[in-house]
CSV table of C-alpha atoms in Angstrom, one decimal:
chain,number,residue,atom,x,y,z
A,136,MET,CA,-78.4,26.2,186.5
A,137,SER,CA,-75.9,28.0,184.4
A,138,TYR,CA,-72.3,27.0,183.8
A,139,PHE,CA,-71.0,29.7,186.1
A,140,GLU,CA,-73.2,28.6,188.9
A,141,VAL,CA,-71.9,25.0,188.6
A,142,LEU,CA,-68.4,26.4,188.4
A,143,ALA,CA,-69.0,28.4,191.6
A,144,ILE,CA,-70.3,25.3,193.4
A,145,ASN,CA,-67.3,23.2,192.3
A,146,ASN,CA,-64.9,25.9,193.6
A,147,LYS,CA,-66.5,25.5,197.1
A,148,VAL,CA,-65.9,21.7,197.2
A,149,PRO,CA,-63.0,21.0,199.6
A,150,LYS,CA,-60.8,19.3,197.0
A,151,ILE,CA,-57.6,18.9,199.1
A,152,GLN,CA,-59.6,17.7,202.1
A,153,LEU,CA,-61.4,15.1,200.0
A,154,ALA,CA,-58.1,13.9,198.4
A,155,ILE,CA,-56.4,13.6,201.8
A,156,THR,CA,-59.3,11.8,203.2
A,157,LEU,CA,-59.5,9.4,200.4
A,158,VAL,CA,-55.7,8.7,200.6
A,159,SER,CA,-56.0,8.1,204.3
A,160,VAL,CA,-59.0,5.7,203.8
A,161,VAL,CA,-57.0,3.8,201.2
A,162,TYR,CA,-53.9,3.6,203.4
A,163,PHE,CA,-55.9,2.4,206.4
A,164,SER,CA,-57.8,0.0,204.3
A,165,LEU,CA,-54.6,-1.8,203.6
A,166,ALA,CA,-54.2,-2.2,207.4
A,167,GLY,CA,-57.8,-3.4,207.7
A,168,VAL,CA,-59.3,-0.4,209.4
A,169,GLY,CA,-60.5,1.5,206.4
A,170,LEU,CA,-64.0,2.0,207.9
A,171,SER,CA,-62.5,3.7,210.9
A,172,ALA,CA,-60.6,6.1,208.6
A,173,LEU,CA,-63.7,6.7,206.5
A,174,TYR,CA,-65.7,7.6,209.7
A,175,GLY,CA,-63.0,10.0,210.8
A,176,GLY,CA,-62.9,11.6,207.4
A,177,MET,CA,-66.6,12.0,207.3
A,178,ILE,CA,-66.5,13.7,210.7
A,179,SER,CA,-64.0,16.3,209.2
A,180,LEU,CA,-66.3,16.8,206.2
A,181,ILE,CA,-69.4,17.3,208.4
A,182,ASN,CA,-67.4,19.9,210.4
A,183,THR,CA,-66.4,21.6,207.1
A,184,ALA,CA,-70.1,21.7,206.0
A,185,LEU,CA,-71.0,23.3,209.3
A,186,VAL,CA,-68.2,25.9,209.1
A,187,ASN,CA,-69.4,26.8,205.5
A,188,ARG,CA,-73.0,27.0,206.7
A,189,HIS,CA,-72.0,29.4,209.5
A,190,ILE,CA,-69.9,31.6,207.2
A,191,ASN,CA,-72.7,31.7,204.5
A,192,LYS,CA,-75.2,32.6,207.2
A,193,GLN,CA,-73.1,35.5,208.4
A,194,GLU,CA,-72.3,36.7,204.9
A,195,ASN,CA,-75.9,36.8,203.9
A,196,ASP,CA,-77.1,38.7,207.0
A,197,VAL,CA,-75.4,42.1,206.7
A,198,THR,CA,-77.6,43.6,209.4
A,199,ILE,CA,-76.0,41.8,212.3
A,200,SER,CA,-73.7,43.7,214.6
A,201,ALA,CA,-70.1,42.8,215.5
A,202,GLN,CA,-71.2,41.6,218.9
A,203,MET,CA,-73.9,39.4,217.5
A,204,GLY,CA,-71.4,38.0,215.0
A,205,VAL,CA,-69.0,37.0,217.8
A,206,GLY,CA,-71.8,35.4,219.7
A,207,MET,CA,-72.8,33.4,216.6
A,208,MET,CA,-69.2,32.4,216.1
A,209,ILE,CA,-68.9,31.1,219.7
A,210,ILE,CA,-72.2,29.2,219.5
A,211,SER,CA,-71.0,27.6,216.2
A,212,LEU,CA,-67.7,26.7,217.7
A,213,VAL,CA,-69.2,25.0,220.8
A,214,MET,CA,-71.8,23.2,218.6
A,215,ARG,CA,-69.1,21.9,216.2
A,216,MET,CA,-66.8,20.8,219.0
A,217,ALA,CA,-69.6,19.0,220.8
A,218,MET,CA,-70.5,17.3,217.5
A,219,VAL,CA,-67.0,16.2,216.8
A,220,VAL,CA,-66.4,14.9,220.4
A,221,GLY,CA,-69.8,13.1,220.3
A,222,LEU,CA,-69.2,11.4,217.0
A,223,ILE,CA,-65.7,10.3,218.0
A,224,LEU,CA,-67.1,8.8,221.2
A,225,ILE,CA,-69.8,7.1,219.3
A,226,GLY,CA,-67.2,5.7,216.8
A,227,LYS,CA,-64.9,4.5,219.5
A,228,PHE,CA,-67.3,3.0,222.1
A,229,ILE,CA,-70.6,2.2,220.3
A,230,LEU,CA,-69.3,1.3,216.8
A,231,GLU,CA,-66.0,0.0,218.3
A,232,LEU,CA,-63.8,1.5,215.5
A,233,SER,CA,-60.1,1.8,215.6
A,234,ALA,CA,-59.3,5.0,217.5
A,235,ASP,CA,-55.9,5.5,215.8
A,236,ALA,CA,-57.3,5.4,212.2
A,237,LEU,CA,-60.3,7.5,213.2
A,238,ILE,CA,-58.3,10.3,214.8
A,239,ILE,CA,-55.5,10.3,212.3
A,240,SER,CA,-58.0,10.5,209.4
A,241,LEU,CA,-60.0,13.2,211.2
A,242,VAL,CA,-56.8,15.3,211.8
A,243,LEU,CA,-55.6,14.8,208.2
A,244,GLY,CA,-59.0,15.9,207.0
A,245,MET,CA,-58.9,19.0,209.1
A,246,CYS,CA,-55.4,19.8,207.8
A,247,GLY,CA,-56.9,19.4,204.3
A,248,PHE,CA,-59.6,21.8,205.2
A,249,LEU,CA,-57.0,24.4,206.3
A,250,MET,CA,-55.1,23.9,203.1
A,251,ASP,CA,-58.3,24.4,201.0
A,252,LYS,CA,-59.1,27.6,202.9
A,253,THR,CA,-55.5,28.9,202.7
A,254,LEU,CA,-54.9,28.0,199.1
A,255,GLY,CA,-58.4,28.8,197.9
A,256,LYS,CA,-58.2,32.5,198.8
């Protein structure tokens, strides 16, 4: 792998999202609910990976129509929302994690994702 390929991979890493997630995990660890914050941050990172996968899939397939692209976007959105809701419910009811730390870390991670996308362009 060349230097430029490594550099391109490093530019796709959600740096702001990771930093915000780590700060929220450290903060909530001081309150004793760091695992909940880590779980919420991981949900936001999984969501980011799915968004990037969807974008790459559409960019690589130049033969799809606009209607098919919209359909793929809707399917991706429904799939990601179901995954997020399902993982939150698992975290809250099965793993019995702190809902406050989980949700706040998730939301902060999503804000970091938006900052990465906005500032990265």
